[in-house]
Steps between C-alpha positions, in 0.01 A plus 500: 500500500590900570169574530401199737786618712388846502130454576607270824753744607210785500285224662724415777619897512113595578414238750850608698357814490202401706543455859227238532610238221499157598862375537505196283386689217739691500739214551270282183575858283859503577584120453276528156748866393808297622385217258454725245828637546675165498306393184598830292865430652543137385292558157775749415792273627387211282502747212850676560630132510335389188654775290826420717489179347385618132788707518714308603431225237525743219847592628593131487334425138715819401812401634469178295399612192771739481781382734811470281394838440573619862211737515543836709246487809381842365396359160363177731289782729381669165393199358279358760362885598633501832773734627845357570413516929210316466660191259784502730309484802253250336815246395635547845198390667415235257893364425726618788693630248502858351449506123860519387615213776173313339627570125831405603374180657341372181807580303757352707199221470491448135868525440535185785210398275689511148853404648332222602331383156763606319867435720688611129398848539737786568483745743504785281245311285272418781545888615380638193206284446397597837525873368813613665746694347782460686589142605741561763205687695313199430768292671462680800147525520484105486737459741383797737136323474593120500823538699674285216684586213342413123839220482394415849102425408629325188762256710238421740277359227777293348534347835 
């Protein structure tokens, strides 16, 4: 593709250089390096958002395997051979969330999830089989993320 670029640039280059060159050839040499152009362009755009994709599918296979696990992003990154700008700017363009917010998300998720299934549970149970350590920070994560208390979540199911 370089090289077909190239060789109609130096076409259309040479026949600009001569003063008696028909017009519309050098119009049919410049549409045909313009195509060119917007061929390379879009080739490398369907790429970029392939591996965007790859990425950012990898980063979601990861978060489930090892989500009560809570995962650093770093370790995430390091996994999936990306650095940790290019997996957060991949999950922001693919989730509208950045990776924590995302991880976060799917937490807050699965513990609606299990409370759900399993309305018996404890809060400090249900915190530590999600992998936190502390389940007062737990608490307030919920509540910061669903805007309801765990007691609150479990009275509206009972209703």
């Amino acid at each position: 593709m370089a090289v077909r670029i190239k060789n109609t640039f130096k076409i259309l280059n040479e026949l600009l250089r001569t003063a008696d060159t028909d017009p519309e050839l050098i119009l049919a040499y410049l549409n045909s390096l313009l195509t060119e152009i917007n061929t390379a362009y879009f080739a490398q755009h369907k790429k970029q958002a392939r591996e965007s994709l790859d990425t950012f599918l990898g980063f979601r296979l990861f978060v489930e395997d090892h989500l009560t696990d809570q995962p650093a992003i770093t370790e995430i990154a390091e996994k999936l051979a990306v650095s940790t700008d290019c997996l957060y700017r991949v999950v922001k363009q693919q989730s509208g969330l950045s990776p924590k917010e995302f991880i976060t998300d799917r937490l807050i998720t699965e513990a609606r999830r299990r409370i759900y299934h399993n309305q018996n549970i404890s809060v400090k149970e249900l915190a530590f089989e999600l992998g936190f350590n502390d389940p007062g920070y737990f608490s307030r994560l919920f509540k910061k993320v669903t805007g309801k208390t765990v007691a609150g979540f479990y009275q509206d199911l009972s209703l």
